[in-house]
Short mmCIF file of C-alpha atoms in Angstrom, two decimals:
data_model
loop_
_atom_site.label_atom_id
_atom_site.label_comp_id
_atom_site.label_asym_id
_atom_site.label_seq_id
_atom_site.Cartn_x
_atom_site.Cartn_y
_atom_site.Cartn_z
CA ASP A 1409 127.92 84.88 86.71
CA SER A 1410 129.68 86.17 89.83
CA GLY A 1411 130.49 89.55 88.30
CA VAL A 1412 134.24 89.02 88.67
CA THR A 1413 135.99 89.11 85.31
CA GLN A 1414 139.33 87.51 84.60
CA THR A 1415 141.43 87.62 81.45
CA PRO A 1416 142.84 85.76 79.70
CA LYS A 1417 140.86 82.54 80.21
CA HIS A 1418 143.62 80.36 78.84
CA LEU A 1419 147.30 81.03 78.35
CA ILE A 1420 150.13 78.83 77.11
CA THR A 1421 153.66 80.09 77.49
CA ALA A 1422 157.22 78.81 77.68
CA THR A 1423 159.44 78.40 80.70
CA GLY A 1424 161.30 81.54 81.63
CA GLN A 1425 158.63 83.83 80.26
CA ARG A 1426 156.52 86.43 82.06
CA VAL A 1427 152.74 86.75 81.98
CA THR A 1428 150.17 89.13 83.42
CA LEU A 1429 146.75 88.03 84.57
CA ARG A 1430 144.04 90.61 84.94
CA CYS A 1431 141.04 90.80 87.22
CA SER A 1432 138.10 93.18 87.42
CA PRO A 1433 136.20 92.84 90.69
CA ARG A 1434 132.43 93.02 91.10
CA SER A 1435 131.04 96.50 90.93
CA GLY A 1436 131.43 98.12 94.34
CA ASP A 1437 133.88 95.56 95.71
CA LEU A 1438 137.08 96.99 97.17
CA SER A 1439 138.90 93.77 98.02
CA VAL A 1440 140.65 91.54 95.53
CA TYR A 1441 142.16 88.17 96.34
CA TRP A 1442 144.35 85.94 94.20
CA TYR A 1443 144.41 82.17 94.56
CA GLN A 1444 146.31 79.40 92.82
CA GLN A 1445 144.81 75.98 92.22
CA SER A 1446 147.09 73.32 90.82
CA LEU A 1447 145.82 70.02 89.42
CA ASP A 1448 144.05 68.17 92.23
CA GLN A 1449 145.20 70.73 94.76
CA GLY A 1450 143.16 72.97 96.95
CA LEU A 1451 142.97 76.70 96.67
CA GLN A 1452 146.19 78.31 97.79
CA PHE A 1453 145.92 81.91 98.88
CA LEU A 1454 148.45 84.18 97.21
CA ILE A 1455 147.67 87.80 98.07
CA HIS A 1456 144.92 90.19 99.14
CA TYR A 1457 144.48 93.85 98.22
CA TYR A 1458 141.99 96.26 99.66
CA ASN A 1459 141.36 99.59 97.96
CA GLY A 1460 144.81 99.63 96.42
CA GLU A 1461 146.74 98.52 99.46
CA GLU A 1462 148.28 95.14 100.06
CA ARG A 1463 146.62 93.57 103.11
CA ALA A 1464 147.99 90.05 103.32
CA LYS A 1465 150.36 87.71 101.60
CA GLY A 1466 150.07 83.97 101.49
CA ASN A 1467 152.41 81.50 99.87
CA ILE A 1468 153.27 83.78 96.99
CA LEU A 1469 156.62 83.19 95.32
CA GLU A 1470 159.08 86.05 94.94
CA ARG A 1471 158.78 85.62 91.17
CA PHE A 1472 155.12 86.61 91.48
CA SER A 1473 153.82 90.08 92.19
CA ALA A 1474 150.49 91.82 92.14
CA GLN A 1475 148.95 95.23 92.37
CA GLN A 1476 145.55 96.84 92.55
CA PHE A 1477 145.01 99.99 90.54
CA PRO A 1478 142.96 103.10 91.41
CA ASP A 1479 140.05 101.78 89.32
CA LEU A 1480 140.23 98.67 91.57
CA HIS A 1481 141.19 96.20 88.89
CA SER A 1482 144.13 94.00 89.78
CA GLU A 1483 146.96 92.33 87.94
CA LEU A 1484 149.01 89.31 88.93
CA ASN A 1485 152.43 89.19 87.33
CA LEU A 1486 154.20 85.85 87.05
CA SER A 1487 157.82 85.90 85.90
CA SER A 1488 160.60 83.40 85.20
CA LEU A 1489 157.88 80.83 84.74
CA GLU A 1490 158.52 77.21 85.58
CA LEU A 1491 156.61 74.08 84.64
CA GLY A 1492 155.28 73.88 88.19
CA ASP A 1493 153.55 77.23 87.82
CA SER A 1494 150.98 75.63 85.52
CA ALA A 1495 147.70 76.06 87.36
CA LEU A 1496 144.37 77.79 87.49
CA TYR A 1497 144.68 81.27 88.92
CA PHE A 1498 141.53 82.63 90.47
CA CYS A 1499 140.69 86.14 91.39
CA ALA A 1500 137.98 86.80 93.94
CA SER A 1501 136.46 89.96 95.30
CA SER A 1502 134.48 91.13 98.28
CA GLU A 1503 132.91 94.39 99.27
CA ARG A 1504 134.89 95.06 102.40
CA ASP A 1505 138.01 94.02 104.20
CA ARG A 1506 136.43 91.86 106.88
CA GLY A 1507 134.21 88.88 107.45
CA ASP A 1508 132.46 88.89 104.14
CA THR A 1509 131.95 86.25 101.57
CA ILE A 1510 134.11 86.33 98.50
CA TYR A 1511 133.03 85.80 94.92
CA PHE A 1512 135.28 84.07 92.44
CA GLY A 1513 135.93 84.69 88.79
CA GLU A 1514 136.14 81.87 86.30
CA GLY A 1515 139.91 81.71 86.50
CA SER A 1516 142.85 82.01 84.16
CA TRP A 1517 144.27 78.68 83.11
CA LEU A 1518 148.03 78.95 82.71
CA THR A 1519 150.03 76.21 81.02
CA VAL A 1520 153.80 76.50 81.04
CA VAL A 1521 155.55 74.30 78.47
CA GLN B 363 148.05 68.82 110.92
CA LYS B 364 146.38 70.92 108.24
CA GLU B 365 144.29 73.82 109.43
CA VAL B 366 141.18 72.60 107.61
CA GLU B 367 140.60 69.01 106.55
CA GLN B 368 138.08 67.37 104.27
CA ASP B 369 137.68 63.85 103.03
CA PRO B 370 138.81 64.18 99.39
CA GLY B 371 136.42 61.52 98.13
CA PRO B 372 135.33 60.80 95.53
CA LEU B 373 131.97 60.27 97.11
CA SER B 374 129.47 58.51 94.82
CA VAL B 375 125.78 58.41 95.66
CA PRO B 376 122.61 57.52 93.74
CA GLU B 377 120.26 60.26 92.63
CA GLY B 378 117.84 61.24 95.38
CA ALA B 379 120.18 60.33 98.24
CA ILE B 380 120.98 62.58 101.16
CA VAL B 381 124.61 63.65 101.02
CA SER B 382 126.69 64.66 104.01
CA LEU B 383 129.92 66.58 103.43
CA ASN B 384 132.16 67.42 106.35
CA CYS B 385 135.10 69.57 107.38
CA THR B 386 137.12 69.60 110.54
CA TYR B 387 139.35 72.42 111.61
CA SER B 388 141.94 73.07 114.26
CA ASN B 389 141.72 76.82 114.90
CA SER B 390 139.00 77.62 117.41
CA ALA B 391 139.13 81.29 116.37
CA PHE B 392 137.24 80.66 113.14
CA GLN B 393 133.85 82.36 113.26
CA TYR B 394 132.61 82.51 109.68
CA PHE B 395 132.00 79.37 107.70
CA MET B 396 131.20 78.94 104.04
CA TRP B 397 130.60 76.21 101.51
CA TYR B 398 131.55 76.60 97.87
CA ARG B 399 130.70 74.37 94.93
CA GLN B 400 133.22 74.07 92.13
CA TYR B 401 132.43 72.42 88.84
CA SER B 402 135.42 71.02 87.00
CA ARG B 403 137.98 73.78 86.40
CA LYS B 404 135.42 76.52 86.96
CA GLY B 405 135.37 79.23 89.59
CA PRO B 406 134.05 78.23 93.03
CA GLU B 407 130.48 79.32 93.59
CA LEU B 408 129.23 80.34 97.03
CA LEU B 409 126.51 78.02 98.34
CA MET B 410 126.11 78.74 102.03
CA TYR B 411 127.42 81.26 104.54
CA THR B 412 127.02 80.88 108.30
CA TYR B 413 128.26 82.70 111.32
CA SER B 414 129.11 80.80 114.51
CA SER B 415 127.34 77.62 115.61
CA GLY B 416 123.96 76.40 114.45
CA ASN B 417 122.10 75.37 111.33
CA LYS B 418 121.14 77.25 108.22
CA GLU B 419 118.87 75.95 105.50
CA ASP B 420 118.54 77.07 101.89
CA GLY B 421 116.41 74.91 99.64
CA ARG B 422 117.93 71.45 99.44
CA PHE B 423 121.06 72.56 101.31
CA THR B 424 121.60 72.70 105.06
CA ALA B 425 124.81 73.95 106.65
CA GLN B 426 125.61 72.94 110.19
CA VAL B 427 128.33 74.33 112.41
CA ASP B 428 129.47 72.77 115.68
CA LYS B 429 132.17 75.01 117.08
CA SER B 430 132.63 72.93 120.21
CA SER B 431 133.70 69.98 118.05
CA LYS B 432 135.37 72.15 115.37
CA TYR B 433 133.23 70.47 112.78
CA ILE B 434 131.05 71.75 109.98
CA SER B 435 128.77 69.90 107.62
CA LEU B 436 126.82 70.47 104.45
CA PHE B 437 123.78 68.30 103.80
CA ILE B 438 122.25 67.99 100.36
CA ARG B 439 118.75 66.51 100.20
CA ASP B 440 117.31 64.86 97.11
CA SER B 441 120.69 64.98 95.40
CA GLN B 442 120.72 65.48 91.64
CA PRO B 443 123.31 64.65 88.97
CA SER B 444 123.79 68.41 88.60
CA ASP B 445 125.14 68.43 92.18
CA SER B 446 128.18 66.49 90.96
CA ALA B 447 131.08 68.79 91.72
CA THR B 448 133.82 69.44 94.24
CA TYR B 449 132.63 71.01 97.48
CA LEU B 450 135.01 73.28 99.34
CA CYS B 451 134.56 74.45 102.87
CA ALA B 452 136.08 77.79 103.80
CA MET B 453 136.43 79.62 107.05
CA LEU B 454 137.48 82.96 108.36
CA ILE B 455 138.51 84.33 111.71
CA GLY B 456 137.27 87.82 111.14
CA TYR B 457 138.25 91.35 110.30
CA GLY B 458 141.41 91.68 108.24
CA GLN B 459 141.97 87.93 108.16
CA ASN B 460 142.00 85.72 105.13
CA PHE B 461 139.94 82.78 104.12
CA VAL B 462 141.26 79.29 104.68
CA PHE B 463 139.89 76.67 102.31
CA GLY B 464 139.66 72.97 102.76
CA PRO B 465 141.06 70.77 99.97
CA GLY B 466 137.57 69.87 98.74
CA THR B 467 135.44 66.73 98.46
CA ARG B 468 134.53 65.40 95.02
CA LEU B 469 130.91 64.34 94.82
CA SER B 470 129.39 62.27 92.06
CA VAL B 471 125.60 61.80 91.95
CA LEU B 472 124.70 58.91 89.71
CA PRO B 473 121.40 58.97 87.74
#
């Protein structure tokens, strides 16, 4: 158990809908990262927050947004969902905002039908 | 050219074999190198973390970094069926930068 908690574990929704994925980082970690992993694809970096502030954006679609709250949990909002958004969404956390290792949650498996 | 490349496999070996997993990269600025193990549709689990060139050993696992060749390796000795997973290399330039992951190599250790 990495200590990173993600909910929900599985989610099935229809095209055009909006969902929110939630992440609680490890105790003491200030950085939260979101990654997308499609079937047979590598991990694609979406966004990084550190202590409530956005630090970096990767290939995150405009339909997607995220935030990190004062209690350090983070939410990833996915809207106007398309079939191609079906993927595993991982949250990871690290203590600081530099060359540290990151620890992954178990992921939220999103299926868009 | 992708920033980090891995042979996707699948790589099948008999139980007890020595496994060599490799990544090549193009950005010479990478300084931190990691290996993650991911069981099917589970979260990646950190295996090894190294800084700069050299070797690091942890039990049956040895990580090797050759910055001059832009090449990193993970060796698994006495491989077990429980080692069957996808192995992802990851690397980082440094402060304020983000991790870049390789696409992963699928390993299957046959009993």
